[in-house]
mmCIF file of C-alpha atoms in Angstrom:
data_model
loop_
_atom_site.group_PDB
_atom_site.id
_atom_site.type_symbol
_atom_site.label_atom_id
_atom_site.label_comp_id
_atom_site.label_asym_id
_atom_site.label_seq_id
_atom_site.Cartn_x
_atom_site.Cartn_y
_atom_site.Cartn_z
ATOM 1 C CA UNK A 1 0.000 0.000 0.000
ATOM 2 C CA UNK A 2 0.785 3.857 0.017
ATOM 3 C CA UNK A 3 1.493 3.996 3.408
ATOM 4 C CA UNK A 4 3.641 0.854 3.725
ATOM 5 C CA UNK A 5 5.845 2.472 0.725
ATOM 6 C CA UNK A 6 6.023 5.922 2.592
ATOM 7 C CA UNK A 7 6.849 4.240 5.947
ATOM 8 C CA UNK A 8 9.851 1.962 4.248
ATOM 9 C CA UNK A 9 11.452 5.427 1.827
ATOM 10 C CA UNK A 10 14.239 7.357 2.530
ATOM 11 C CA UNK A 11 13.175 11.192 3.348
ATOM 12 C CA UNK A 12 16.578 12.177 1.585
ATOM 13 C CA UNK A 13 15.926 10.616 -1.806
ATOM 14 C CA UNK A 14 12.364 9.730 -1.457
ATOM 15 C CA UNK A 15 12.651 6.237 -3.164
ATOM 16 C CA UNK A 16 12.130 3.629 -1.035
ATOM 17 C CA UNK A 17 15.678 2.173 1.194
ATOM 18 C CA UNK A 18 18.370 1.247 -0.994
ATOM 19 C CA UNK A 19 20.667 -0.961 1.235
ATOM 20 C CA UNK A 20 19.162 0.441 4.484
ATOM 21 C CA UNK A 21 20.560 1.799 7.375
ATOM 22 C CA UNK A 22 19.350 3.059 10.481
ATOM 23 C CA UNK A 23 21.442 5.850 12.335
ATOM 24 C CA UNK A 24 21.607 6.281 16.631
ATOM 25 C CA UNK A 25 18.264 7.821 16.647
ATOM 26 C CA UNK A 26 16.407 5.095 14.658
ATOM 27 C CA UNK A 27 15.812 6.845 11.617
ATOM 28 C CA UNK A 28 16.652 4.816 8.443
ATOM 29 C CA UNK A 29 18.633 5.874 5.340
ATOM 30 C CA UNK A 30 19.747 4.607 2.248
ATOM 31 C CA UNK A 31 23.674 3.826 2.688
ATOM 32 C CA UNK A 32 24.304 6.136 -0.502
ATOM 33 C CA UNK A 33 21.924 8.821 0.929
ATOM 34 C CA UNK A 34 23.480 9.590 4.364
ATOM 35 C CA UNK A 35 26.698 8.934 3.436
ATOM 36 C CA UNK A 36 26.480 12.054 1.023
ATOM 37 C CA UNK A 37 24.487 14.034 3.572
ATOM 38 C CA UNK A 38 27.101 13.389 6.292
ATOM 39 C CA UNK A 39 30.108 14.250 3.820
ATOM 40 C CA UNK A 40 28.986 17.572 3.365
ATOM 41 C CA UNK A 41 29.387 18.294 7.422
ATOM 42 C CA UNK A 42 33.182 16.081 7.287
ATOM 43 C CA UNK A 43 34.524 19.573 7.857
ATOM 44 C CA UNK A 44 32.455 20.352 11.116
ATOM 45 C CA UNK A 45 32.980 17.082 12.613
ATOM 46 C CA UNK A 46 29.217 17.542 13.749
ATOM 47 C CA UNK A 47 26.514 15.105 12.067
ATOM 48 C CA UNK A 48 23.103 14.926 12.502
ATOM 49 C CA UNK A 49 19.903 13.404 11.460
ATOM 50 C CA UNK A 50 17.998 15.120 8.850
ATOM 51 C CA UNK A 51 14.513 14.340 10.196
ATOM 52 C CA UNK A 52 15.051 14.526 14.037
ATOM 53 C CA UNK A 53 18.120 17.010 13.651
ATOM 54 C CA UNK A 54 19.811 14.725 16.508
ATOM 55 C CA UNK A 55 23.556 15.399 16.685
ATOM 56 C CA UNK A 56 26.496 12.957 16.782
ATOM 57 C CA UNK A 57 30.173 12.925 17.042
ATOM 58 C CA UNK A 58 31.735 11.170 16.251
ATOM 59 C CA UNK A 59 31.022 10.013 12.693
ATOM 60 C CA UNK A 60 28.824 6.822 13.437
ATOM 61 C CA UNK A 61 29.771 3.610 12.023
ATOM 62 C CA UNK A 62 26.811 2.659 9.179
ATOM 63 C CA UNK A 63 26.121 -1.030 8.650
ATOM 64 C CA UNK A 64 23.128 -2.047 6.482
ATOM 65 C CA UNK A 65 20.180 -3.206 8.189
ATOM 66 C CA UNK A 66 19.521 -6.603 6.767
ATOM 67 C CA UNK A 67 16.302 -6.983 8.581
ATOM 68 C CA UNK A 68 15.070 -3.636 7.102
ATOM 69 C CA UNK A 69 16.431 -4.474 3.434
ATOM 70 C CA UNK A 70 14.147 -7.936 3.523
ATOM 71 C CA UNK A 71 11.226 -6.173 4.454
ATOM 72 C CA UNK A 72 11.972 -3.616 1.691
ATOM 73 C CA UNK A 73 12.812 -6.324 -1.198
ATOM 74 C CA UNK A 74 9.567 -8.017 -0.538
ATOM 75 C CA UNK A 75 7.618 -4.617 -0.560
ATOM 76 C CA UNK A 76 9.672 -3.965 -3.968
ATOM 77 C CA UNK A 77 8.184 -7.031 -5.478
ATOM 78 C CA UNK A 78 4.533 -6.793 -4.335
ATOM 79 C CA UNK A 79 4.537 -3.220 -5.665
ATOM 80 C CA UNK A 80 6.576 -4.550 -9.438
ATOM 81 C CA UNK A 81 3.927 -7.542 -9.064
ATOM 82 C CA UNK A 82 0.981 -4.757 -8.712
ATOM 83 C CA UNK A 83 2.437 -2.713 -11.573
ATOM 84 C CA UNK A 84 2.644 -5.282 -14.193
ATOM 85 C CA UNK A 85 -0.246 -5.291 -16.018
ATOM 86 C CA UNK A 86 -0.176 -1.225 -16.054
ATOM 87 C CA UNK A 87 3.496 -1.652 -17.664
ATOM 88 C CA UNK A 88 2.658 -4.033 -20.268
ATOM 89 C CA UNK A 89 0.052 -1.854 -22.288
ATOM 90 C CA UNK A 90 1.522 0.490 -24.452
ATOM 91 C CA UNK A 91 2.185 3.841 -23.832
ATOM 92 C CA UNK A 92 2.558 6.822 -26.268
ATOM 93 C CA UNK A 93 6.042 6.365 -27.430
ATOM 94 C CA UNK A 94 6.070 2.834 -27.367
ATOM 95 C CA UNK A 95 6.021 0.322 -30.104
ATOM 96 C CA UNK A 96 2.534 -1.533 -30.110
ATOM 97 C CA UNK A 97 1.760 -4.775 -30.639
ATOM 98 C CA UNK A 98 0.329 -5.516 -34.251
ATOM 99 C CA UNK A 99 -1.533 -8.675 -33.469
ATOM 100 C CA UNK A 100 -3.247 -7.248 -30.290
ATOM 101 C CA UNK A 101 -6.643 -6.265 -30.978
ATOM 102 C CA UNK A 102 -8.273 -3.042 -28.574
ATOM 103 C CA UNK A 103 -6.239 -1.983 -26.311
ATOM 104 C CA UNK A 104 -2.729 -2.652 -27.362
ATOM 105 C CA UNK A 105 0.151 -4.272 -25.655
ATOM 106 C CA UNK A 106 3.586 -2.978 -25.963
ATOM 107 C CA UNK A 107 5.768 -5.032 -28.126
ATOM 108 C CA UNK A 108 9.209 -6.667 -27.382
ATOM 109 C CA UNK A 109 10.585 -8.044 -30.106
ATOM 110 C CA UNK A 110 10.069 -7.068 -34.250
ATOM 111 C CA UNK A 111 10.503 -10.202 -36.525
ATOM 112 C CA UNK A 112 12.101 -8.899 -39.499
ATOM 113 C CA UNK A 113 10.629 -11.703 -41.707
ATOM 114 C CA UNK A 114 6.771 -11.286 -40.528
ATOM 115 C CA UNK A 115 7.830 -7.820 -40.858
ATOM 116 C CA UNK A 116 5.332 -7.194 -37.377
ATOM 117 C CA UNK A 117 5.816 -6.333 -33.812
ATOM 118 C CA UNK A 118 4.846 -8.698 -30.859
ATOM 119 C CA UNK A 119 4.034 -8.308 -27.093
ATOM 120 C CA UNK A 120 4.837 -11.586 -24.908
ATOM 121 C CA UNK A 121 1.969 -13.047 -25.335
ATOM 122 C CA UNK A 122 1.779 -13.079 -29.326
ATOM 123 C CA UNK A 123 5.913 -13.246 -29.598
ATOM 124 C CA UNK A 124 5.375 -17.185 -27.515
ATOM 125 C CA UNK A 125 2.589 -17.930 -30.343
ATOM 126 C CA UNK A 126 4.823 -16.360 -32.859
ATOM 127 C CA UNK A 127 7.646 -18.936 -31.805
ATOM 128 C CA UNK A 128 5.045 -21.841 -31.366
ATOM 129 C CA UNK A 129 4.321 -21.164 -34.973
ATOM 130 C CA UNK A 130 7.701 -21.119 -36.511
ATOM 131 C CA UNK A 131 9.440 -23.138 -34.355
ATOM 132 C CA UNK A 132 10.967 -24.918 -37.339
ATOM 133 C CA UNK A 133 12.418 -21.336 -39.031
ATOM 134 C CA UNK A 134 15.101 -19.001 -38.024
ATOM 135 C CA UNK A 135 12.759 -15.699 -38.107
ATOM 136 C CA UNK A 136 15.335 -12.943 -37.540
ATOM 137 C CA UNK A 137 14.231 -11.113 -34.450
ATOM 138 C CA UNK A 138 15.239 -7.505 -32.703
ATOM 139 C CA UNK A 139 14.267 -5.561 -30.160
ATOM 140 C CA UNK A 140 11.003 -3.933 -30.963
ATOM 141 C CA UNK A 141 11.383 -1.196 -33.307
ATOM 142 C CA UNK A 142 8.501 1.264 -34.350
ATOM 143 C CA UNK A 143 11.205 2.016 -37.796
ATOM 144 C CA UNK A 144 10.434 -1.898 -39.286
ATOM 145 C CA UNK A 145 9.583 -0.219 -42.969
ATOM 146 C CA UNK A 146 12.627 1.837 -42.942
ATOM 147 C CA UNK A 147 14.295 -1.244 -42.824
ATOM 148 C CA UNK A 148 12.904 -3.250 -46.270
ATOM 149 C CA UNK A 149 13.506 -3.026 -49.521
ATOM 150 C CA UNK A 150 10.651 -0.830 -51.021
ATOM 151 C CA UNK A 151 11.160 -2.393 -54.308
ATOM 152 C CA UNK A 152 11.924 -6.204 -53.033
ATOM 153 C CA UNK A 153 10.020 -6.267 -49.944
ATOM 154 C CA UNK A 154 13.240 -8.137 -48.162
ATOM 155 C CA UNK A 155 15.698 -6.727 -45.146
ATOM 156 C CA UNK A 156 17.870 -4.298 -45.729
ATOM 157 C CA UNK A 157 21.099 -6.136 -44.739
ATOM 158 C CA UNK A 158 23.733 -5.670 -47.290
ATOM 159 C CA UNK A 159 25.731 -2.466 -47.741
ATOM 160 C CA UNK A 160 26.739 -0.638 -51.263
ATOM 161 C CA UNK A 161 29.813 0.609 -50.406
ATOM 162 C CA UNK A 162 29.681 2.154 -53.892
ATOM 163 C CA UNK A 163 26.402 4.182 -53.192
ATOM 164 C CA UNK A 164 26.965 4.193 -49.635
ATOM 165 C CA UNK A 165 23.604 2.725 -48.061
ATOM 166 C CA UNK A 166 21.890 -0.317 -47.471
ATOM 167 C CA UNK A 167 20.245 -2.879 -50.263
ATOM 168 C CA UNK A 168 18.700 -6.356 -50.327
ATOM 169 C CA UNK A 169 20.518 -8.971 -51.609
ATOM 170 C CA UNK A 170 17.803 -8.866 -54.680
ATOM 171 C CA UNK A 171 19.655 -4.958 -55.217
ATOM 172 C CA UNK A 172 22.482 -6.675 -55.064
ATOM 173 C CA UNK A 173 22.540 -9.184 -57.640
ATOM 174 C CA UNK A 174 20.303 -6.348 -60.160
ATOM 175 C CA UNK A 175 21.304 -2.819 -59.819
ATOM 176 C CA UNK A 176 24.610 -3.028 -57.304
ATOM 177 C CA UNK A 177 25.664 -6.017 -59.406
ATOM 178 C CA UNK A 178 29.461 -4.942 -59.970
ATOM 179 C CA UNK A 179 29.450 -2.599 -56.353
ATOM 180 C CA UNK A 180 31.414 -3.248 -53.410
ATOM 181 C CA UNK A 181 29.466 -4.499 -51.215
ATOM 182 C CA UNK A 182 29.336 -6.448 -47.517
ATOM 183 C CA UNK A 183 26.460 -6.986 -44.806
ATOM 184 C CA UNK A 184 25.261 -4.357 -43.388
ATOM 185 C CA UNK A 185 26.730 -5.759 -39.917
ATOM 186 C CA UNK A 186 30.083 -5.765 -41.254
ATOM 187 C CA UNK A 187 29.778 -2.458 -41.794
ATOM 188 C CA UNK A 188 28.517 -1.432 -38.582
ATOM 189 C CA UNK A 189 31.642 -3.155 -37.006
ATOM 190 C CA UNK A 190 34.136 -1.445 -39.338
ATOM 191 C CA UNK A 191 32.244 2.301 -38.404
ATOM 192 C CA UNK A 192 32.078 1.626 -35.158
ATOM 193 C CA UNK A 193 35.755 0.679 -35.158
ATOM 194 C CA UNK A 194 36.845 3.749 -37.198
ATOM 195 C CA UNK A 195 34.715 5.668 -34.208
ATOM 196 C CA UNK A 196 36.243 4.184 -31.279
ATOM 197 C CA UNK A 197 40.004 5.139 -33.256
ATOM 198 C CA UNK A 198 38.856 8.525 -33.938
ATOM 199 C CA UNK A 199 37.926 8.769 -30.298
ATOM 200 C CA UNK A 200 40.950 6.877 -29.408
ATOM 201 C CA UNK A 201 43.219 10.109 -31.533
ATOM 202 C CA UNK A 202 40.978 12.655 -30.173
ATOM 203 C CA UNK A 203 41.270 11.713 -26.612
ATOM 204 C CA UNK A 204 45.858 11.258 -27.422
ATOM 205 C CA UNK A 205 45.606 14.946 -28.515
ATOM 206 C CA UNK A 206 43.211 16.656 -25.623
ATOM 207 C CA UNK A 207 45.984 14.499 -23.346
ATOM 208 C CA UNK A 208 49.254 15.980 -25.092
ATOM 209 C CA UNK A 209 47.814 19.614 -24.892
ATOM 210 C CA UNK A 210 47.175 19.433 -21.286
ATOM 211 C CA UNK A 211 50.784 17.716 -20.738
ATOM 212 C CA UNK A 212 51.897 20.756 -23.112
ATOM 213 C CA UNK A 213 49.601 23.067 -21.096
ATOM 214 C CA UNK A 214 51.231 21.495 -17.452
ATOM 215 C CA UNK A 215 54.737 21.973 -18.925
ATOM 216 C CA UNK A 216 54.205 25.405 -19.739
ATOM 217 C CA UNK A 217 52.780 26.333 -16.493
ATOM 218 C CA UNK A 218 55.884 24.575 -14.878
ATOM 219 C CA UNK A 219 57.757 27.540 -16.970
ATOM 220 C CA UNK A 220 55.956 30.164 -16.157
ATOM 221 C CA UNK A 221 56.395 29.485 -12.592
ATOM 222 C CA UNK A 222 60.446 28.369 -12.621
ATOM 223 C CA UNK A 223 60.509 31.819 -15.052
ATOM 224 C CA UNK A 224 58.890 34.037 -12.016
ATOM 225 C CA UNK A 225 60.798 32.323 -8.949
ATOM 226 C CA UNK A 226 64.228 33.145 -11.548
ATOM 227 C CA UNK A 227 63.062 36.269 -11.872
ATOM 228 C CA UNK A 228 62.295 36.936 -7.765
ATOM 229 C CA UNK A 229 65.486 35.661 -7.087
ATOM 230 C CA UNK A 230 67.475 37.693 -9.452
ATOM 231 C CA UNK A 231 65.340 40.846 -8.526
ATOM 232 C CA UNK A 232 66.112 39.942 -4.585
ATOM 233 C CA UNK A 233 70.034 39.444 -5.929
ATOM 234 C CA UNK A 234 69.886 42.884 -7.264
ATOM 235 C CA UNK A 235 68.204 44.502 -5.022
ATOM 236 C CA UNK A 236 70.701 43.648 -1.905
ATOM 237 C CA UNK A 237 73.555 44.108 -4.098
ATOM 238 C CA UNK A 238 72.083 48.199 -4.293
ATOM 239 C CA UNK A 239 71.765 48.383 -0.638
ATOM 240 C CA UNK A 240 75.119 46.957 0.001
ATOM 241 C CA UNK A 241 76.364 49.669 -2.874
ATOM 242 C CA UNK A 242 74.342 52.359 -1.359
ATOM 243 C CA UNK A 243 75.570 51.615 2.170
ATOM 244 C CA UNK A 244 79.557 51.592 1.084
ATOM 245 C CA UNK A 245 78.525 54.697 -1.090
ATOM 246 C CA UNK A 246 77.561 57.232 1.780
ATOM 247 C CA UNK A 247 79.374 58.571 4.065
ATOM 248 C CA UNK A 248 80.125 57.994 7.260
ATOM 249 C CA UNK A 249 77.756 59.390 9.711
ATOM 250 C CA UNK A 250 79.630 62.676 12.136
ATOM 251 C CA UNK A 251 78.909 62.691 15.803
#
């Protein structure tokens, strides 16, 4: 209920306990919660609770309350358990679920052969049915057109390196006949290799400018203690000049 999920959340993050646990006065926590309230008053050396105020020093100890963290984990379930059939319709945003009829579902998986998107329910009947055939599936995409062939009607999974986007492997064998061409998950690899390098180059240079940067405040700073020391040199060299310069004081 309401109340048992109010009387079992933290008052710091407002979700209920994460790893619970329960400070000198009895009030509970999450561990994450009051360990980042308390390490904002490290410099006072003074901690207290933030519902009672209550002070301590020192620092107390924080060990999680396994009793509490049951009581919590069942709660957590009951309230997933309530939620569930709230979650599984679909939501504006969501794929749907083409086979559901009414009020829609929200779909899981997209079978790239059936070209449709299924909800639990229909994706167990879908693999009942074709139990026998590899039916490509994905996670549920609302974008399943984008990915055919308008022409063919078949997946996308080739790419024209020639043209430079995807084709069927009807395209293929017609119009990019004489193209370089490779799947379309080879190709995905090799980009998201040539990212990760150009990340990889990127992230070598920001590193040598800030060693280049460090080095040339190490310079700056040698230059200005050179510089104080030579001034200081100079400047008791004058006194000692000025003081075997003037003459002797009469009495």
């Amino acid at each position: 209920t309401a109340e048992r999920i109010y009387e079992y959340s933290c008052s710091i993050c407002l979700d209920l306990l994460k790893d619970p646990v329960t400070i000198p006065c009895g009030h509970s926590y999450c561990m994450s919660c009051i360990t980042g309230y308390w390490d904002q008053d490290d410099q006072k050396r003074v901690y207290s609770c933030p519902q009672c105020r209550q002070t301590f020093t020192p620092r107390p100890g924080l060990g999680k309350n396994t009793m509490l963290a049951e009581v919590v984990e069942k709660l957590k379930k009951s309230k997933a358990q309530a939620a569930l059939p709230a979650q599984c319709y679909a939501e504006p945003g969501d794929v749907e679920c083409d086979i559901c009829t009414g009020r829609k579902y929200k779909a899981i998986k997209s079978c790239l052969v059936c070209l449709e998107s299924y909800c639990q329910s229909h994706l167990e009947q879908h693999e009942g049915f074709f139990k026998s055939k590899k039916h490509h599936l994905m996670d549920a995409t609302g974008r399943l057109q984008e990915m055919i062939c308008p022409q063919h009607k078949k997946l996308l999974d080739i790419y024209c390196r020639t043209d430079q986007h995807c084709v069927c492997y009807l395209c293929m064998l017609d119009v990019h006949k004489n193209h370089g061409t490779v799947s379309a998950a080879a190709e995905r690899t090799e980009k998201q290799r040539q990212l990760c390098e150009m990340q990889r180059k990127f992230q070598q240079r920001i590193q040598e400018r800030q060693k280049q940067l460090e080095e040339l405040r190490e310079a700056v700073e040698s230059y200005k203690v050179s510089f104080e020391q030579k001034n200081n040199c100079w400047l008791l060299k004058s006194c000692f000049r000025l003081s075997y310069d003037s003459p002797p004081v009469s009495q």
